[in-house]
């Protein structure tokens, strides 16, 4: 009797762990708060501490949820909402301004075990766009909703709605004014070069849970001074956000037009899956190659073994990771190798 029960438990565990290494995988989470020209000399000690404290808060909340047996989906959702609620980052409160001096937000979420995904683009009144992306994934028959329709769905889902000016911050408005002065015409997408002083600040999280499931979540206000209903890489599944239990989970930040054209997030996972590369090597390759065509930015990655990595080709990337080995919070590139794991 006892051995039958044991066999049944073993069998169901084996079934649950069929597509990934299960019990031996340590839980872990990596987050980012954007990559860009993050100059140590331009940042006061107090500002640096503020960024580090918010990153630590987000990564700790996600990790604690994972350590208590929570899912990677819940962990990335929680970490991203913490960052969306902070005015420091270009997502939710603190989102950049578009050319018309308002805010249009993009977000995406994906789960690795079933490659289910939800994304929203150009939403103007949803306090936490990542919650709307998750609702699209879990409560709708669709993958991507945009603009007024997405907002109608948000209201139906009883998500918290705000006035567009909730997202306002003085320093983002100053960035818009500088951007408008420096680029009056945008003849071609590749001409939209980020002002060297632009602070990117898209936020994202990738995680692996105790069941071995991967998840990725990313949220952004897009790029300063964007025009004409521009949609960036974040809601384009495989460009700025991707998760697949057979390879890795990725969240990106940077010049979205390049991330879309080079399919950055899924390219990293494809190199892991088909070329047998480690996630850290694949991420570094793709981010280095991106720079050769002018695309600036970075990614965070978690693979099926629980390795936590990042790669970026900018002077800095707000980032943090936590697993059984402890917590790491970094901002500038000189703090570590450009690819960390
Ligand atoms: N990738 C975002 C976009 O292009 C911007 C960023 O990461 O800062 O919309």
CSV table of C-alpha atoms and ligand atoms in Angstrom, one decimal:
chain,number,residue,atom,x,y,z
A,1,UNK,CA,0.0,0.0,0.0
A,2,UNK,CA,2.7,2.4,1.1
A,3,UNK,CA,4.9,1.6,-1.9
A,4,UNK,CA,1.9,2.2,-4.2
A,5,UNK,CA,1.4,5.6,-2.7
A,6,UNK,CA,5.1,6.4,-2.9
A,7,UNK,CA,5.1,5.3,-6.6
A,8,UNK,CA,2.1,7.6,-7.3
A,9,UNK,CA,3.8,10.6,-5.6
A,10,UNK,CA,7.0,9.9,-7.5
A,11,UNK,CA,5.2,9.5,-10.8
A,12,UNK,CA,3.2,12.8,-10.3
A,13,UNK,CA,6.4,14.6,-9.3
A,14,UNK,CA,8.1,13.2,-12.4
A,15,UNK,CA,5.2,14.4,-14.6
A,16,UNK,CA,5.2,17.8,-13.0
A,17,UNK,CA,9.0,18.1,-13.6
A,18,UNK,CA,8.9,16.5,-17.0
A,19,UNK,CA,10.1,19.5,-19.0
A,20,UNK,CA,12.6,21.0,-16.6
A,21,UNK,CA,15.0,20.1,-13.8
A,22,UNK,CA,12.6,20.4,-10.9
A,23,UNK,CA,13.5,19.9,-7.2
A,24,UNK,CA,17.2,20.6,-7.6
A,25,UNK,CA,16.7,24.1,-9.2
A,26,UNK,CA,17.3,27.0,-6.8
A,27,UNK,CA,14.8,29.7,-7.0
A,28,UNK,CA,16.1,33.1,-8.1
A,29,UNK,CA,15.1,36.5,-9.5
A,30,UNK,CA,16.9,39.2,-11.5
A,31,UNK,CA,15.4,42.7,-12.0
A,32,UNK,CA,16.4,45.8,-14.0
A,33,UNK,CA,15.4,49.5,-13.9
A,34,UNK,CA,16.7,50.5,-17.3
A,35,UNK,CA,20.0,50.9,-19.0
A,36,UNK,CA,21.6,54.0,-20.4
A,37,UNK,CA,23.9,56.9,-19.8
A,38,UNK,CA,24.0,56.5,-16.0
A,39,UNK,CA,26.9,58.6,-15.0
A,40,UNK,CA,28.4,58.2,-11.5
A,41,UNK,CA,29.6,61.8,-11.5
A,42,UNK,CA,26.0,63.0,-12.2
A,43,UNK,CA,24.5,61.1,-9.3
A,44,UNK,CA,24.6,62.3,-5.7
A,45,UNK,CA,25.2,59.7,-3.0
A,46,UNK,CA,21.7,60.2,-1.8
A,47,UNK,CA,20.3,59.5,-5.3
A,48,UNK,CA,22.4,56.4,-5.6
A,49,UNK,CA,21.2,55.1,-2.3
A,50,UNK,CA,17.6,55.8,-3.3
A,51,UNK,CA,17.9,53.8,-6.5
A,52,UNK,CA,19.7,50.9,-4.7
A,53,UNK,CA,17.1,50.8,-1.9
A,54,UNK,CA,14.3,50.6,-4.4
A,55,UNK,CA,16.0,47.9,-6.4
A,56,UNK,CA,16.7,46.0,-3.2
A,57,UNK,CA,13.1,46.3,-2.1
A,58,UNK,CA,11.8,45.0,-5.4
A,59,UNK,CA,14.2,42.1,-5.7
A,60,UNK,CA,13.7,41.1,-2.0
A,61,UNK,CA,9.9,41.1,-2.3
A,62,UNK,CA,10.1,38.9,-5.4
A,63,UNK,CA,12.7,36.6,-3.8
A,64,UNK,CA,10.7,36.2,-0.6
A,65,UNK,CA,7.7,35.2,-2.5
A,66,UNK,CA,9.7,32.6,-4.4
A,67,UNK,CA,11.3,31.3,-1.2
A,68,UNK,CA,7.9,30.8,0.3
A,69,UNK,CA,7.0,28.5,-2.6
A,70,UNK,CA,5.3,31.2,-4.8
A,71,UNK,CA,5.3,31.1,-8.6
A,72,UNK,CA,7.8,32.9,-10.8
A,73,UNK,CA,4.8,34.6,-12.4
A,74,UNK,CA,3.7,36.1,-9.1
A,75,UNK,CA,7.3,37.1,-8.3
A,76,UNK,CA,8.0,39.0,-11.5
A,77,UNK,CA,4.5,40.7,-11.3
A,78,UNK,CA,5.2,41.8,-7.7
A,79,UNK,CA,8.8,43.1,-8.4
A,80,UNK,CA,7.6,45.0,-11.5
A,81,UNK,CA,4.7,46.7,-9.6
A,82,UNK,CA,7.2,47.9,-6.9
A,83,UNK,CA,9.3,49.5,-9.7
A,84,UNK,CA,6.2,50.9,-11.5
A,85,UNK,CA,5.1,52.6,-8.3
A,86,UNK,CA,8.5,54.3,-7.9
A,87,UNK,CA,9.0,57.7,-9.6
A,88,UNK,CA,12.6,56.8,-10.2
A,89,UNK,CA,12.0,54.6,-13.2
A,90,UNK,CA,10.5,54.9,-16.6
A,91,UNK,CA,7.4,52.8,-16.0
A,92,UNK,CA,4.2,53.6,-14.2
A,93,UNK,CA,4.7,56.7,-12.0
A,94,UNK,CA,7.8,58.4,-13.5
A,95,UNK,CA,7.1,57.3,-17.1
A,96,UNK,CA,8.7,59.4,-19.8
A,97,UNK,CA,6.7,62.0,-21.8
A,98,UNK,CA,5.8,61.5,-25.5
A,99,UNK,CA,6.1,64.4,-28.0
A,100,UNK,CA,2.5,65.6,-27.0
A,101,UNK,CA,3.5,65.9,-23.4
A,102,UNK,CA,1.5,63.0,-22.2
A,103,UNK,CA,2.3,59.4,-21.2
A,104,UNK,CA,1.6,56.2,-23.2
A,105,UNK,CA,2.7,53.0,-21.4
A,106,UNK,CA,3.6,49.5,-22.7
A,107,UNK,CA,4.0,46.2,-20.8
A,108,UNK,CA,4.3,42.5,-21.3
A,109,UNK,CA,4.4,39.3,-19.3
A,110,UNK,CA,5.1,35.7,-20.3
A,111,UNK,CA,5.3,32.3,-18.6
A,112,UNK,CA,7.8,29.7,-19.6
A,113,UNK,CA,5.9,26.4,-19.0
A,114,UNK,CA,3.2,27.1,-21.6
A,115,UNK,CA,4.6,30.2,-23.4
A,116,UNK,CA,1.4,32.0,-22.5
A,117,UNK,CA,1.8,35.8,-22.9
A,118,UNK,CA,-0.1,39.1,-22.4
A,119,UNK,CA,0.8,42.5,-23.6
A,120,UNK,CA,-0.5,46.1,-23.7
A,121,UNK,CA,0.5,49.1,-25.7
A,122,UNK,CA,-0.1,52.8,-25.5
A,123,UNK,CA,-2.3,52.8,-22.4
A,124,UNK,CA,-2.7,56.1,-20.7
A,125,UNK,CA,-4.7,55.6,-17.5
A,126,UNK,CA,-3.8,52.3,-15.9
A,127,UNK,CA,-1.7,52.7,-12.8
A,128,UNK,CA,0.1,49.4,-13.1
A,129,UNK,CA,0.3,48.3,-16.8
A,130,UNK,CA,1.9,45.0,-15.8
A,131,UNK,CA,-1.3,44.0,-14.0
A,132,UNK,CA,-3.2,44.8,-17.2
A,133,UNK,CA,-0.7,42.7,-19.3
A,134,UNK,CA,-1.3,39.8,-16.9
A,135,UNK,CA,-5.0,40.2,-17.1
A,136,UNK,CA,-4.8,40.1,-20.9
A,137,UNK,CA,-2.9,36.8,-20.6
A,138,UNK,CA,-5.1,35.2,-18.0
A,139,UNK,CA,-8.6,36.8,-18.6
A,140,UNK,CA,-8.8,37.4,-22.3
A,141,UNK,CA,-8.6,35.4,-25.5
A,142,UNK,CA,-5.9,37.7,-26.9
A,143,UNK,CA,-2.2,38.3,-26.5
A,144,UNK,CA,-1.9,42.1,-27.2
A,145,UNK,CA,-4.4,44.9,-26.6
A,146,UNK,CA,-3.8,48.5,-27.4
A,147,UNK,CA,-5.0,52.0,-26.5
A,148,UNK,CA,-8.7,52.6,-25.9
A,149,UNK,CA,-9.6,48.9,-26.1
A,150,UNK,CA,-6.9,48.0,-23.6
A,151,UNK,CA,-8.2,50.7,-21.3
A,152,UNK,CA,-11.8,49.4,-21.7
A,153,UNK,CA,-10.6,45.9,-20.8
A,154,UNK,CA,-8.7,47.4,-17.7
A,155,UNK,CA,-11.9,49.0,-16.5
A,156,UNK,CA,-13.8,45.7,-17.0
A,157,UNK,CA,-11.1,44.0,-15.0
A,158,UNK,CA,-11.5,46.6,-12.2
A,159,UNK,CA,-7.9,47.5,-12.3
A,160,UNK,CA,-6.9,50.8,-10.7
A,161,UNK,CA,-7.2,53.7,-13.2
A,162,UNK,CA,-5.6,57.1,-12.8
A,163,UNK,CA,-5.5,60.4,-14.6
A,164,UNK,CA,-2.7,60.6,-17.1
A,165,UNK,CA,-1.0,63.4,-15.0
A,166,UNK,CA,-0.5,60.8,-12.2
A,167,UNK,CA,2.6,59.7,-14.2
A,168,UNK,CA,4.1,63.2,-14.3
A,169,UNK,CA,7.5,64.0,-12.8
A,170,UNK,CA,9.5,67.2,-13.2
A,171,UNK,CA,12.8,65.5,-14.2
A,172,UNK,CA,11.1,63.6,-17.1
A,173,UNK,CA,9.5,66.8,-18.3
A,174,UNK,CA,12.9,68.4,-18.4
A,175,UNK,CA,14.2,65.5,-20.4
A,176,UNK,CA,11.4,66.0,-22.9
A,177,UNK,CA,12.2,69.7,-23.3
A,178,UNK,CA,15.9,68.8,-24.0
A,179,UNK,CA,14.8,66.0,-26.4
A,180,UNK,CA,12.6,68.4,-28.3
A,181,UNK,CA,15.3,70.9,-28.6
A,182,UNK,CA,17.8,68.3,-30.0
A,183,UNK,CA,15.6,66.6,-32.6
A,184,UNK,CA,13.0,68.5,-34.5
A,185,UNK,CA,12.6,65.9,-37.3
A,186,UNK,CA,12.6,62.2,-37.3
A,187,UNK,CA,12.9,61.1,-40.9
A,188,UNK,CA,13.6,57.4,-40.2
A,189,UNK,CA,13.3,55.2,-37.2
A,190,UNK,CA,17.1,54.6,-37.0
A,191,UNK,CA,17.5,58.4,-36.7
A,192,UNK,CA,15.8,58.4,-33.4
A,193,UNK,CA,19.0,58.3,-31.4
A,194,UNK,CA,18.7,58.6,-27.7
A,195,UNK,CA,20.0,61.9,-26.3
A,196,UNK,CA,23.1,61.0,-24.4
A,197,UNK,CA,21.5,62.5,-21.3
A,198,UNK,CA,18.3,60.5,-21.6
A,199,UNK,CA,17.8,58.4,-18.6
A,200,UNK,CA,16.2,55.1,-19.7
A,201,UNK,CA,14.4,53.4,-16.9
A,202,UNK,CA,12.2,50.7,-18.3
A,203,UNK,CA,11.7,48.0,-15.6
A,204,UNK,CA,11.7,44.3,-15.8
A,205,UNK,CA,12.0,41.0,-13.9
A,206,UNK,CA,12.8,37.4,-14.7
A,207,UNK,CA,12.5,34.5,-12.2
A,208,UNK,CA,12.6,30.8,-11.7
A,209,UNK,CA,10.4,29.2,-9.1
A,210,UNK,CA,10.7,25.9,-7.1
A,211,UNK,CA,8.8,24.1,-9.8
A,212,UNK,CA,11.4,25.1,-12.3
A,213,UNK,CA,9.0,27.5,-14.1
A,214,UNK,CA,10.4,30.6,-15.7
A,215,UNK,CA,8.6,33.9,-16.1
A,216,UNK,CA,9.4,37.4,-17.5
A,217,UNK,CA,7.7,40.8,-17.0
A,218,UNK,CA,8.6,44.2,-18.5
A,219,UNK,CA,7.0,47.6,-18.2
A,220,UNK,CA,7.9,51.0,-19.7
A,221,UNK,CA,6.8,54.5,-20.7
A,222,UNK,CA,8.8,54.0,-23.9
A,223,UNK,CA,11.2,56.5,-25.2
A,224,UNK,CA,11.1,60.3,-24.5
A,225,UNK,CA,9.5,62.4,-27.3
A,226,UNK,CA,8.1,59.3,-29.1
A,227,UNK,CA,5.5,60.2,-31.7
A,228,UNK,CA,2.5,59.0,-33.6
A,229,UNK,CA,1.4,56.2,-31.3
A,230,UNK,CA,4.9,54.7,-31.4
A,231,UNK,CA,5.0,51.2,-29.8
A,232,UNK,CA,8.3,49.9,-28.5
A,233,UNK,CA,9.8,46.5,-28.1
A,234,UNK,CA,8.3,45.7,-24.7
A,235,UNK,CA,4.9,44.5,-25.8
A,236,UNK,CA,6.3,42.8,-28.9
A,237,UNK,CA,6.7,39.2,-27.6
A,238,UNK,CA,10.2,38.0,-28.3
A,239,UNK,CA,11.7,41.5,-28.7
A,240,UNK,CA,11.8,43.0,-25.2
A,241,UNK,CA,10.3,40.1,-23.2
A,242,UNK,CA,10.3,36.4,-23.5
A,243,UNK,CA,10.1,33.2,-21.4
A,244,UNK,CA,10.4,29.5,-22.4
A,245,UNK,CA,11.1,26.7,-20.0
A,246,UNK,CA,13.2,25.0,-22.7
A,247,UNK,CA,15.8,27.8,-22.7
A,248,UNK,CA,15.5,31.0,-20.7
A,249,UNK,CA,13.5,34.1,-19.7
A,250,UNK,CA,14.7,37.5,-20.7
A,251,UNK,CA,13.6,41.1,-20.0
A,252,UNK,CA,15.2,43.9,-22.0
A,253,UNK,CA,15.7,47.6,-21.8
A,254,UNK,CA,17.1,50.0,-24.4
A,255,UNK,CA,16.5,51.4,-27.8
A,256,UNK,CA,13.3,49.5,-28.7
A,257,UNK,CA,13.4,49.9,-32.4
A,258,UNK,CA,16.6,47.8,-32.5
A,259,UNK,CA,15.2,45.3,-30.0
A,260,UNK,CA,12.3,44.7,-32.3
A,261,UNK,CA,14.3,44.5,-35.5
A,262,UNK,CA,16.8,42.1,-33.9
A,263,UNK,CA,14.3,40.1,-31.9
A,264,UNK,CA,16.6,40.4,-29.0
A,265,UNK,CA,14.9,38.4,-26.2
A,266,UNK,CA,14.0,35.4,-28.3
A,267,UNK,CA,17.3,35.4,-30.1
A,268,UNK,CA,19.1,35.0,-26.8
A,269,UNK,CA,16.9,32.0,-25.8
A,270,UNK,CA,17.2,30.5,-29.3
A,271,UNK,CA,21.0,30.5,-28.9
A,272,UNK,CA,20.6,28.7,-25.6
A,273,UNK,CA,18.1,26.2,-27.0
A,274,UNK,CA,19.7,25.4,-30.4
A,275,UNK,CA,23.4,26.2,-30.0
A,276,UNK,CA,23.7,24.9,-26.4
A,277,UNK,CA,25.2,28.2,-25.2
A,278,UNK,CA,24.8,29.3,-21.6
A,279,UNK,CA,22.4,32.1,-21.1
A,280,UNK,CA,25.2,34.5,-20.0
A,281,UNK,CA,27.2,33.8,-23.2
A,282,UNK,CA,24.1,34.1,-25.5
A,283,UNK,CA,23.1,37.4,-23.8
A,284,UNK,CA,26.5,38.9,-24.1
A,285,UNK,CA,26.8,37.9,-27.8
A,286,UNK,CA,23.4,39.4,-28.7
A,287,UNK,CA,23.9,42.6,-26.8
A,288,UNK,CA,27.4,43.1,-28.2
A,289,UNK,CA,26.2,42.4,-31.8
A,290,UNK,CA,23.3,44.9,-31.2
A,291,UNK,CA,25.8,47.7,-30.4
A,292,UNK,CA,27.6,47.1,-33.8
A,293,UNK,CA,24.4,48.2,-35.6
A,294,UNK,CA,23.8,51.1,-33.1
A,295,UNK,CA,21.4,49.5,-30.7
A,296,UNK,CA,22.1,50.5,-27.1
A,297,UNK,CA,20.6,48.6,-24.1
A,298,UNK,CA,20.8,45.6,-21.9
A,299,UNK,CA,19.0,42.4,-20.7
A,300,UNK,CA,18.5,40.3,-17.7
A,301,UNK,CA,18.3,36.6,-18.0
A,302,UNK,CA,17.5,33.5,-16.0
A,303,UNK,CA,18.0,30.0,-17.4
A,304,UNK,CA,16.6,26.6,-16.5
A,305,UNK,CA,19.4,25.8,-14.1
A,306,UNK,CA,18.7,29.0,-12.1
A,307,UNK,CA,21.7,30.9,-13.4
A,308,UNK,CA,21.1,34.6,-13.1
A,309,UNK,CA,22.8,36.9,-15.7
A,310,UNK,CA,22.8,40.3,-17.2
A,311,UNK,CA,24.5,41.9,-20.2
A,312,UNK,CA,24.5,45.6,-21.4
A,313,UNK,CA,26.4,47.8,-23.7
A,314,UNK,CA,25.7,51.1,-22.0
A,315,UNK,CA,27.6,52.9,-19.2
A,316,UNK,CA,25.2,51.5,-16.7
A,317,UNK,CA,22.1,49.5,-16.0
A,318,UNK,CA,20.0,49.6,-12.8
A,319,UNK,CA,20.0,46.0,-11.7
A,320,UNK,CA,19.7,43.5,-8.9
A,321,UNK,CA,19.6,39.8,-8.4
A,322,UNK,CA,18.9,37.4,-5.6
A,323,UNK,CA,19.1,33.7,-5.0
A,324,UNK,CA,20.5,31.3,-2.3
A,325,UNK,CA,23.9,32.9,-2.7
A,326,UNK,CA,22.6,36.3,-1.6
A,327,UNK,CA,21.7,39.7,-3.1
A,328,UNK,CA,23.6,41.9,-5.6
A,329,UNK,CA,22.5,45.4,-6.4
A,330,UNK,CA,24.5,47.4,-9.0
A,331,UNK,CA,24.2,50.5,-11.2
A,332,UNK,CA,27.4,51.3,-13.0
A,333,UNK,CA,29.3,49.1,-15.5
A,334,UNK,CA,32.5,49.3,-13.6
A,335,UNK,CA,31.0,47.5,-10.7
A,336,UNK,CA,31.2,44.1,-12.4
A,337,UNK,CA,32.0,42.5,-15.7
A,338,UNK,CA,29.4,43.6,-18.4
A,339,UNK,CA,28.0,40.2,-18.2
A,340,UNK,CA,27.4,39.0,-14.6
A,341,UNK,CA,26.2,35.7,-13.4
B,1,LIG,N1,12.9,49.6,-24.6
B,1,LIG,C1,12.0,50.8,-24.2
B,1,LIG,C2,11.3,51.2,-25.5
B,1,LIG,O1,12.0,51.3,-26.5
B,1,LIG,C3,12.8,51.9,-23.6
B,1,LIG,C4,13.7,51.6,-22.5
B,1,LIG,O2,14.1,50.5,-22.3
B,1,LIG,O3,14.2,52.6,-21.9
B,1,LIG,O4,10.2,51.5,-25.5
